[in-house]
Amino acid sequence: MTKEQFSELMLQYEHLVYTVCFQLTRDAATAEDLTQETFLSAYLHRDKLPKGYERQWLGRIAANKAKDYLQSAWNRHAVLPGDEGMPPGLSPPAEEVALRKAGAAEAAQAIRSLKEPYLSVCRLCLLEEKSPEEAAMALGRPAKTVYTQLSRGKAMLRKQLERSDSNGHFPR
């Protein structure tokens, strides 16, 4: 499939893909991001596009992207002391609370203290603010692997930052 043909495919199905993402996430900005991720993934795997099933193929990719996003959003949620009465949607993710407490310099130092493969993934996603898909492409790893490594890296960071907060200093 040529770039021009793929561009036509994007124009033809962009509304469908956005609608699928929005119906699952109920957030316009997230649906826009997921629409872009869907078309990026489709472009990277365009050789697997079954002829005559473009609509179904793109719809399935969009639904999977949205489900992955929702699953990762649910996994990021953790109840911290004082948040017990807060509904899940209103309490901030644990990493956000820990990063705010520790400060940007300590957080960057904690990220740099991680061992591979978590160091490169967390550096790209958290310090350089790249998406997991961009990090996967840069590192030559599958996106699912990067999502897993990012999740585990964040858990390690959370533990490090909680220890540093309770001790009053950052562990080296």
mmCIF file with all atom_site columns, C-alpha atoms in Angstrom:
data_model
loop_
_atom_site.group_PDB
_atom_site.id
_atom_site.type_symbol
_atom_site.label_atom_id
_atom_site.label_alt_id
_atom_site.label_comp_id
_atom_site.label_asym_id
_atom_site.label_entity_id
_atom_site.label_seq_id
_atom_site.pdbx_PDB_ins_code
_atom_site.Cartn_x
_atom_site.Cartn_y
_atom_site.Cartn_z
_atom_site.occupancy
_atom_site.B_iso_or_equiv
_atom_site.pdbx_formal_charge
_atom_site.auth_seq_id
_atom_site.auth_comp_id
_atom_site.auth_asym_id
_atom_site.auth_atom_id
_atom_site.pdbx_PDB_model_num
ATOM 1   C CA . MET A 1 1   ? 0.000   0.000  0.000  1.00 0.00 ? 1   MET A CA 1
ATOM 2   C CA . THR A 1 2   ? 1.417   3.381  -0.978 1.00 0.00 ? 2   THR A CA 1
ATOM 3   C CA . LYS A 1 3   ? 1.494   6.465  1.231  1.00 0.00 ? 3   LYS A CA 1
ATOM 4   C CA . GLU A 1 4   ? -1.174  8.072  -0.925 1.00 0.00 ? 4   GLU A CA 1
ATOM 5   C CA . GLN A 1 5   ? -3.475  5.060  -0.569 1.00 0.00 ? 5   GLN A CA 1
ATOM 6   C CA . PHE A 1 6   ? -2.935  5.054  3.180  1.00 0.00 ? 6   PHE A CA 1
ATOM 7   C CA . SER A 1 7   ? -3.706  8.795  3.323  1.00 0.00 ? 7   SER A CA 1
ATOM 8   C CA . GLU A 1 8   ? -6.995  8.136  1.523  1.00 0.00 ? 8   GLU A CA 1
ATOM 9   C CA . LEU A 1 9   ? -7.744  5.326  3.979  1.00 0.00 ? 9   LEU A CA 1
ATOM 10  C CA . MET A 1 10  ? -7.085  7.708  6.883  1.00 0.00 ? 10  MET A CA 1
ATOM 11  C CA . LEU A 1 11  ? -9.395  10.353 5.477  1.00 0.00 ? 11  LEU A CA 1
ATOM 12  C CA . GLN A 1 12  ? -12.098 7.772  4.836  1.00 0.00 ? 12  GLN A CA 1
ATOM 13  C CA . TYR A 1 13  ? -12.008 6.204  8.323  1.00 0.00 ? 13  TYR A CA 1
ATOM 14  C CA . GLU A 1 14  ? -10.741 8.933  10.666 1.00 0.00 ? 14  GLU A CA 1
ATOM 15  C CA . HIS A 1 15  ? -14.256 9.654  11.980 1.00 0.00 ? 15  HIS A CA 1
ATOM 16  C CA . LEU A 1 16  ? -14.927 5.958  12.604 1.00 0.00 ? 16  LEU A CA 1
ATOM 17  C CA . VAL A 1 17  ? -11.646 5.481  14.483 1.00 0.00 ? 17  VAL A CA 1
ATOM 18  C CA . TYR A 1 18  ? -12.209 8.619  16.590 1.00 0.00 ? 18  TYR A CA 1
ATOM 19  C CA . THR A 1 19  ? -15.767 7.507  17.410 1.00 0.00 ? 19  THR A CA 1
ATOM 20  C CA . VAL A 1 20  ? -14.620 4.046  18.533 1.00 0.00 ? 20  VAL A CA 1
ATOM 21  C CA . CYS A 1 21  ? -11.944 5.591  20.761 1.00 0.00 ? 21  CYS A CA 1
ATOM 22  C CA . PHE A 1 22  ? -14.317 8.213  22.170 1.00 0.00 ? 22  PHE A CA 1
ATOM 23  C CA . GLN A 1 23  ? -17.087 5.683  22.876 1.00 0.00 ? 23  GLN A CA 1
ATOM 24  C CA . LEU A 1 24  ? -14.680 3.620  24.967 1.00 0.00 ? 24  LEU A CA 1
ATOM 25  C CA . THR A 1 25  ? -12.764 6.398  26.767 1.00 0.00 ? 25  THR A CA 1
ATOM 26  C CA . ARG A 1 26  ? -15.398 9.166  26.963 1.00 0.00 ? 26  ARG A CA 1
ATOM 27  C CA . ASP A 1 27  ? -12.648 11.794 26.701 1.00 0.00 ? 27  ASP A CA 1
ATOM 28  C CA . ALA A 1 28  ? -12.145 13.875 23.557 1.00 0.00 ? 28  ALA A CA 1
ATOM 29  C CA . ALA A 1 29  ? -8.418  14.567 24.026 1.00 0.00 ? 29  ALA A CA 1
ATOM 30  C CA . THR A 1 30  ? -7.677  10.935 24.790 1.00 0.00 ? 30  THR A CA 1
ATOM 31  C CA . ALA A 1 31  ? -9.744  9.834  21.802 1.00 0.00 ? 31  ALA A CA 1
ATOM 32  C CA . GLU A 1 32  ? -7.724  12.169 19.557 1.00 0.00 ? 32  GLU A CA 1
ATOM 33  C CA . ASP A 1 33  ? -4.440  10.769 20.886 1.00 0.00 ? 33  ASP A CA 1
ATOM 34  C CA . LEU A 1 34  ? -5.659  7.196  20.484 1.00 0.00 ? 34  LEU A CA 1
ATOM 35  C CA . THR A 1 35  ? -6.817  7.966  16.934 1.00 0.00 ? 35  THR A CA 1
ATOM 36  C CA . GLN A 1 36  ? -3.293  9.083  16.074 1.00 0.00 ? 36  GLN A CA 1
ATOM 37  C CA . GLU A 1 37  ? -1.820  6.002  17.762 1.00 0.00 ? 37  GLU A CA 1
ATOM 38  C CA . THR A 1 38  ? -4.255  3.808  15.829 1.00 0.00 ? 38  THR A CA 1
ATOM 39  C CA . PHE A 1 39  ? -3.231  5.222  12.463 1.00 0.00 ? 39  PHE A CA 1
ATOM 40  C CA . LEU A 1 40  ? 0.462   5.074  13.395 1.00 0.00 ? 40  LEU A CA 1
ATOM 41  C CA . SER A 1 41  ? 0.092   1.412  14.318 1.00 0.00 ? 41  SER A CA 1
ATOM 42  C CA . ALA A 1 42  ? -1.935  0.729  11.172 1.00 0.00 ? 42  ALA A CA 1
ATOM 43  C CA . TYR A 1 43  ? 0.702   2.414  9.027  1.00 0.00 ? 43  TYR A CA 1
ATOM 44  C CA . LEU A 1 44  ? 3.509   0.433  10.634 1.00 0.00 ? 44  LEU A CA 1
ATOM 45  C CA . HIS A 1 45  ? 1.593   -2.810 10.016 1.00 0.00 ? 45  HIS A CA 1
ATOM 46  C CA . ARG A 1 46  ? -0.049  -1.876 6.711  1.00 0.00 ? 46  ARG A CA 1
ATOM 47  C CA . ASP A 1 47  ? 1.375   -4.992 5.065  1.00 0.00 ? 47  ASP A CA 1
ATOM 48  C CA . LYS A 1 48  ? -1.005  -7.064 7.238  1.00 0.00 ? 48  LYS A CA 1
ATOM 49  C CA . LEU A 1 49  ? -4.109  -5.148 6.100  1.00 0.00 ? 49  LEU A CA 1
ATOM 50  C CA . PRO A 1 50  ? -6.654  -7.657 4.746  1.00 0.00 ? 50  PRO A CA 1
ATOM 51  C CA . LYS A 1 51  ? -8.039  -6.402 1.427  1.00 0.00 ? 51  LYS A CA 1
ATOM 52  C CA . GLY A 1 52  ? -11.706 -5.483 1.677  1.00 0.00 ? 52  GLY A CA 1
ATOM 53  C CA . TYR A 1 53  ? -11.680 -5.437 5.509  1.00 0.00 ? 53  TYR A CA 1
ATOM 54  C CA . GLU A 1 54  ? -10.090 -2.037 6.094  1.00 0.00 ? 54  GLU A CA 1
ATOM 55  C CA . ARG A 1 55  ? -13.002 -0.749 8.179  1.00 0.00 ? 55  ARG A CA 1
ATOM 56  C CA . GLN A 1 56  ? -13.081 -3.763 10.504 1.00 0.00 ? 56  GLN A CA 1
ATOM 57  C CA . TRP A 1 57  ? -9.275  -3.854 10.775 1.00 0.00 ? 57  TRP A CA 1
ATOM 58  C CA . LEU A 1 58  ? -8.995  -0.183 11.756 1.00 0.00 ? 58  LEU A CA 1
ATOM 59  C CA . GLY A 1 59  ? -11.960 -0.496 14.136 1.00 0.00 ? 59  GLY A CA 1
ATOM 60  C CA . ARG A 1 60  ? -10.301 -3.441 15.890 1.00 0.00 ? 60  ARG A CA 1
ATOM 61  C CA . ILE A 1 61  ? -6.975  -1.589 16.213 1.00 0.00 ? 61  ILE A CA 1
ATOM 62  C CA . ALA A 1 62  ? -8.787  1.452  17.636 1.00 0.00 ? 62  ALA A CA 1
ATOM 63  C CA . ALA A 1 63  ? -10.752 -0.667 20.113 1.00 0.00 ? 63  ALA A CA 1
ATOM 64  C CA . ASN A 1 64  ? -7.572  -2.436 21.239 1.00 0.00 ? 64  ASN A CA 1
ATOM 65  C CA . LYS A 1 65  ? -5.717  0.876  21.681 1.00 0.00 ? 65  LYS A CA 1
ATOM 66  C CA . ALA A 1 66  ? -8.592  2.266  23.760 1.00 0.00 ? 66  ALA A CA 1
ATOM 67  C CA . LYS A 1 67  ? -8.826  -0.901 25.869 1.00 0.00 ? 67  LYS A CA 1
ATOM 68  C CA . ASP A 1 68  ? -5.061  -0.850 26.466 1.00 0.00 ? 68  ASP A CA 1
ATOM 69  C CA . TYR A 1 69  ? -5.330  2.789  27.533 1.00 0.00 ? 69  TYR A CA 1
ATOM 70  C CA . LEU A 1 70  ? -8.199  2.082  29.907 1.00 0.00 ? 70  LEU A CA 1
ATOM 71  C CA . GLN A 1 71  ? -6.421  -0.909 31.395 1.00 0.00 ? 71  GLN A CA 1
ATOM 72  C CA . SER A 1 72  ? -3.237  1.080  31.987 1.00 0.00 ? 72  SER A CA 1
ATOM 73  C CA . ALA A 1 73  ? -5.255  3.943  33.519 1.00 0.00 ? 73  ALA A CA 1
ATOM 74  C CA . TRP A 1 74  ? -6.885  1.490  35.921 1.00 0.00 ? 74  TRP A CA 1
ATOM 75  C CA . ASN A 1 75  ? -3.536  -0.070 36.829 1.00 0.00 ? 75  ASN A CA 1
ATOM 76  C CA . ARG A 1 76  ? -2.004  3.364  37.518 1.00 0.00 ? 76  ARG A CA 1
ATOM 77  C CA . HIS A 1 77  ? -4.670  4.067  40.136 1.00 0.00 ? 77  HIS A CA 1
ATOM 78  C CA . ALA A 1 78  ? -3.659  3.364  43.710 1.00 0.00 ? 78  ALA A CA 1
ATOM 79  C CA . VAL A 1 79  ? -5.335  4.498  46.924 1.00 0.00 ? 79  VAL A CA 1
ATOM 80  C CA . LEU A 1 80  ? -2.952  6.463  49.104 1.00 0.00 ? 80  LEU A CA 1
ATOM 81  C CA . PRO A 1 81  ? -3.483  7.348  52.786 1.00 0.00 ? 81  PRO A CA 1
ATOM 82  C CA . GLY A 1 82  ? -6.122  10.044 52.945 1.00 0.00 ? 82  GLY A CA 1
ATOM 83  C CA . ASP A 1 83  ? -7.647  9.117  49.564 1.00 0.00 ? 83  ASP A CA 1
ATOM 84  C CA . GLU A 1 84  ? -9.822  6.247  50.863 1.00 0.00 ? 84  GLU A CA 1
ATOM 85  C CA . GLY A 1 85  ? -13.050 8.220  50.575 1.00 0.00 ? 85  GLY A CA 1
ATOM 86  C CA . MET A 1 86  ? -12.246 9.623  47.146 1.00 0.00 ? 86  MET A CA 1
ATOM 87  C CA . PRO A 1 87  ? -13.830 8.078  44.065 1.00 0.00 ? 87  PRO A CA 1
ATOM 88  C CA . PRO A 1 88  ? -11.192 6.463  41.779 1.00 0.00 ? 88  PRO A CA 1
ATOM 89  C CA . GLY A 1 89  ? -11.608 9.068  39.060 1.00 0.00 ? 89  GLY A CA 1
ATOM 90  C CA . LEU A 1 90  ? -10.876 11.972 41.406 1.00 0.00 ? 90  LEU A CA 1
ATOM 91  C CA . SER A 1 91  ? -7.846  10.725 43.310 1.00 0.00 ? 91  SER A CA 1
ATOM 92  C CA . PRO A 1 92  ? -4.550  11.456 41.580 1.00 0.00 ? 92  PRO A CA 1
ATOM 93  C CA . PRO A 1 93  ? -2.373  8.555  40.413 1.00 0.00 ? 93  PRO A CA 1
ATOM 94  C CA . ALA A 1 94  ? 0.153   7.450  43.023 1.00 0.00 ? 94  ALA A CA 1
ATOM 95  C CA . GLU A 1 95  ? 3.128   8.412  40.833 1.00 0.00 ? 95  GLU A CA 1
ATOM 96  C CA . GLU A 1 96  ? 1.835   11.966 40.554 1.00 0.00 ? 96  GLU A CA 1
ATOM 97  C CA . VAL A 1 97  ? 1.550   12.347 44.322 1.00 0.00 ? 97  VAL A CA 1
ATOM 98  C CA . ALA A 1 98  ? 4.977   10.814 44.918 1.00 0.00 ? 98  ALA A CA 1
ATOM 99  C CA . LEU A 1 99  ? 6.615   12.913 42.186 1.00 0.00 ? 99  LEU A CA 1
ATOM 100 C CA . ARG A 1 100 ? 5.079   16.118 43.549 1.00 0.00 ? 100 ARG A CA 1
ATOM 101 C CA . LYS A 1 101 ? 6.349   15.313 47.044 1.00 0.00 ? 101 LYS A CA 1
ATOM 102 C CA . ALA A 1 102 ? 9.836   14.393 45.918 1.00 0.00 ? 102 ALA A CA 1
ATOM 103 C CA . GLY A 1 103 ? 10.319  17.265 43.515 1.00 0.00 ? 103 GLY A CA 1
ATOM 104 C CA . ALA A 1 104 ? 11.518  17.200 39.952 1.00 0.00 ? 104 ALA A CA 1
ATOM 105 C CA . ALA A 1 105 ? 15.241  16.952 40.758 1.00 0.00 ? 105 ALA A CA 1
ATOM 106 C CA . GLU A 1 106 ? 14.826  13.989 43.087 1.00 0.00 ? 106 GLU A CA 1
ATOM 107 C CA . ALA A 1 107 ? 12.508  12.295 40.608 1.00 0.00 ? 107 ALA A CA 1
ATOM 108 C CA . ALA A 1 108 ? 15.037  12.708 37.805 1.00 0.00 ? 108 ALA A CA 1
ATOM 109 C CA . GLN A 1 109 ? 17.770  11.362 40.089 1.00 0.00 ? 109 GLN A CA 1
ATOM 110 C CA . ALA A 1 110 ? 15.559  8.374  40.982 1.00 0.00 ? 110 ALA A CA 1
ATOM 111 C CA . ILE A 1 111 ? 14.918  7.649  37.297 1.00 0.00 ? 111 ILE A CA 1
ATOM 112 C CA . ARG A 1 112 ? 18.645  7.799  36.529 1.00 0.00 ? 112 ARG A CA 1
ATOM 113 C CA . SER A 1 113 ? 19.338  5.332  39.351 1.00 0.00 ? 113 SER A CA 1
ATOM 114 C CA . LEU A 1 114 ? 17.178  2.620  37.754 1.00 0.00 ? 114 LEU A CA 1
ATOM 115 C CA . LYS A 1 115 ? 18.825  -0.366 36.115 1.00 0.00 ? 115 LYS A CA 1
ATOM 116 C CA . GLU A 1 116 ? 18.167  -1.505 32.558 1.00 0.00 ? 116 GLU A CA 1
ATOM 117 C CA . PRO A 1 117 ? 15.729  -2.158 30.929 1.00 0.00 ? 117 PRO A CA 1
ATOM 118 C CA . TYR A 1 118 ? 13.740  0.254  33.120 1.00 0.00 ? 118 TYR A CA 1
ATOM 119 C CA . LEU A 1 119 ? 16.248  3.114  32.929 1.00 0.00 ? 119 LEU A CA 1
ATOM 120 C CA . SER A 1 120 ? 15.986  3.689  29.174 1.00 0.00 ? 120 SER A CA 1
ATOM 121 C CA . VAL A 1 121 ? 12.191  3.278  29.097 1.00 0.00 ? 121 VAL A CA 1
ATOM 122 C CA . CYS A 1 122 ? 11.551  5.593  32.080 1.00 0.00 ? 122 CYS A CA 1
ATOM 123 C CA . ARG A 1 123 ? 14.092  8.137  30.822 1.00 0.00 ? 123 ARG A CA 1
ATOM 124 C CA . LEU A 1 124 ? 12.366  8.340  27.437 1.00 0.00 ? 124 LEU A CA 1
ATOM 125 C CA . CYS A 1 125 ? 8.782   8.311  28.736 1.00 0.00 ? 125 CYS A CA 1
ATOM 126 C CA . LEU A 1 126 ? 9.094   10.285 31.974 1.00 0.00 ? 126 LEU A CA 1
ATOM 127 C CA . LEU A 1 127 ? 12.001  12.664 31.453 1.00 0.00 ? 127 LEU A CA 1
ATOM 128 C CA . GLU A 1 128 ? 11.819  13.186 27.688 1.00 0.00 ? 128 GLU A CA 1
ATOM 129 C CA . GLU A 1 129 ? 7.995   12.853 27.653 1.00 0.00 ? 129 GLU A CA 1
ATOM 130 C CA . LYS A 1 130 ? 7.883   10.433 24.729 1.00 0.00 ? 130 LYS A CA 1
ATOM 131 C CA . SER A 1 131 ? 4.903   8.129  24.299 1.00 0.00 ? 131 SER A CA 1
ATOM 132 C CA . PRO A 1 132 ? 5.445   4.422  24.972 1.00 0.00 ? 132 PRO A CA 1
ATOM 133 C CA . GLU A 1 133 ? 5.046   3.798  21.239 1.00 0.00 ? 133 GLU A CA 1
ATOM 134 C CA . GLU A 1 134 ? 7.781   6.327  20.433 1.00 0.00 ? 134 GLU A CA 1
ATOM 135 C CA . ALA A 1 135 ? 10.014  4.771  23.099 1.00 0.00 ? 135 ALA A CA 1
ATOM 136 C CA . ALA A 1 136 ? 9.356   1.312  21.656 1.00 0.00 ? 136 ALA A CA 1
ATOM 137 C CA . MET A 1 137 ? 10.404  2.488  18.199 1.00 0.00 ? 137 MET A CA 1
ATOM 138 C CA . ALA A 1 138 ? 13.511  4.233  19.566 1.00 0.00 ? 138 ALA A CA 1
ATOM 139 C CA . LEU A 1 139 ? 14.551  1.186  21.600 1.00 0.00 ? 139 LEU A CA 1
ATOM 140 C CA . GLY A 1 140 ? 13.554  -1.419 19.027 1.00 0.00 ? 140 GLY A CA 1
ATOM 141 C CA . ARG A 1 141 ? 11.250  -3.183 21.485 1.00 0.00 ? 141 ARG A CA 1
ATOM 142 C CA . PRO A 1 142 ? 7.593   -4.208 21.177 1.00 0.00 ? 142 PRO A CA 1
ATOM 143 C CA . ALA A 1 143 ? 5.179   -1.569 22.518 1.00 0.00 ? 143 ALA A CA 1
ATOM 144 C CA . LYS A 1 144 ? 3.632   -4.045 24.976 1.00 0.00 ? 144 LYS A CA 1
ATOM 145 C CA . THR A 1 145 ? 7.098   -4.709 26.423 1.00 0.00 ? 145 THR A CA 1
ATOM 146 C CA . VAL A 1 146 ? 7.687   -0.983 26.854 1.00 0.00 ? 146 VAL A CA 1
ATOM 147 C CA . TYR A 1 147 ? 4.299   -0.563 28.580 1.00 0.00 ? 147 TYR A CA 1
ATOM 148 C CA . THR A 1 148 ? 5.197   -3.383 30.991 1.00 0.00 ? 148 THR A CA 1
ATOM 149 C CA . GLN A 1 149 ? 8.687   -2.027 31.655 1.00 0.00 ? 149 GLN A CA 1
ATOM 150 C CA . LEU A 1 150 ? 7.290   1.479  32.177 1.00 0.00 ? 150 LEU A CA 1
ATOM 151 C CA . SER A 1 151 ? 4.714   0.184  34.656 1.00 0.00 ? 151 SER A CA 1
ATOM 152 C CA . ARG A 1 152 ? 7.349   -1.773 36.596 1.00 0.00 ? 152 ARG A CA 1
ATOM 153 C CA . GLY A 1 153 ? 9.765   1.158  36.468 1.00 0.00 ? 153 GLY A CA 1
ATOM 154 C CA . LYS A 1 154 ? 7.109   3.483  37.895 1.00 0.00 ? 154 LYS A CA 1
ATOM 155 C CA . ALA A 1 155 ? 6.444   1.016  40.710 1.00 0.00 ? 155 ALA A CA 1
ATOM 156 C CA . MET A 1 156 ? 10.183  0.951  41.518 1.00 0.00 ? 156 MET A CA 1
ATOM 157 C CA . LEU A 1 157 ? 10.300  4.752  41.435 1.00 0.00 ? 157 LEU A CA 1
ATOM 158 C CA . ARG A 1 158 ? 7.278   4.983  43.710 1.00 0.00 ? 158 ARG A CA 1
ATOM 159 C CA . LYS A 1 159 ? 9.018   2.751  46.282 1.00 0.00 ? 159 LYS A CA 1
ATOM 160 C CA . GLN A 1 160 ? 12.273  4.730  46.039 1.00 0.00 ? 160 GLN A CA 1
ATOM 161 C CA . LEU A 1 161 ? 10.505  8.060  46.420 1.00 0.00 ? 161 LEU A CA 1
ATOM 162 C CA . GLU A 1 162 ? 8.383   6.839  49.330 1.00 0.00 ? 162 GLU A CA 1
ATOM 163 C CA . ARG A 1 163 ? 11.564  5.631  51.092 1.00 0.00 ? 163 ARG A CA 1
ATOM 164 C CA . SER A 1 164 ? 13.301  8.933  50.456 1.00 0.00 ? 164 SER A CA 1
ATOM 165 C CA . ASP A 1 165 ? 10.280  10.828 51.778 1.00 0.00 ? 165 ASP A CA 1
ATOM 166 C CA . SER A 1 166 ? 10.132  8.780  54.990 1.00 0.00 ? 166 SER A CA 1
ATOM 167 C CA . ASN A 1 167 ? 13.923  8.995  55.582 1.00 0.00 ? 167 ASN A CA 1
ATOM 168 C CA . GLY A 1 168 ? 14.136  12.649 54.653 1.00 0.00 ? 168 GLY A CA 1
ATOM 169 C CA . HIS A 1 169 ? 16.767  11.951 52.005 1.00 0.00 ? 169 HIS A CA 1
ATOM 170 C CA . PHE A 1 170 ? 17.096  10.158 48.708 1.00 0.00 ? 170 PHE A CA 1
ATOM 171 C CA . PRO A 1 171 ? 18.592  6.639  48.852 1.00 0.00 ? 171 PRO A CA 1
ATOM 172 C CA . ARG A 1 172 ? 21.734  6.265  46.721 1.00 0.00 ? 172 ARG A CA 1
#
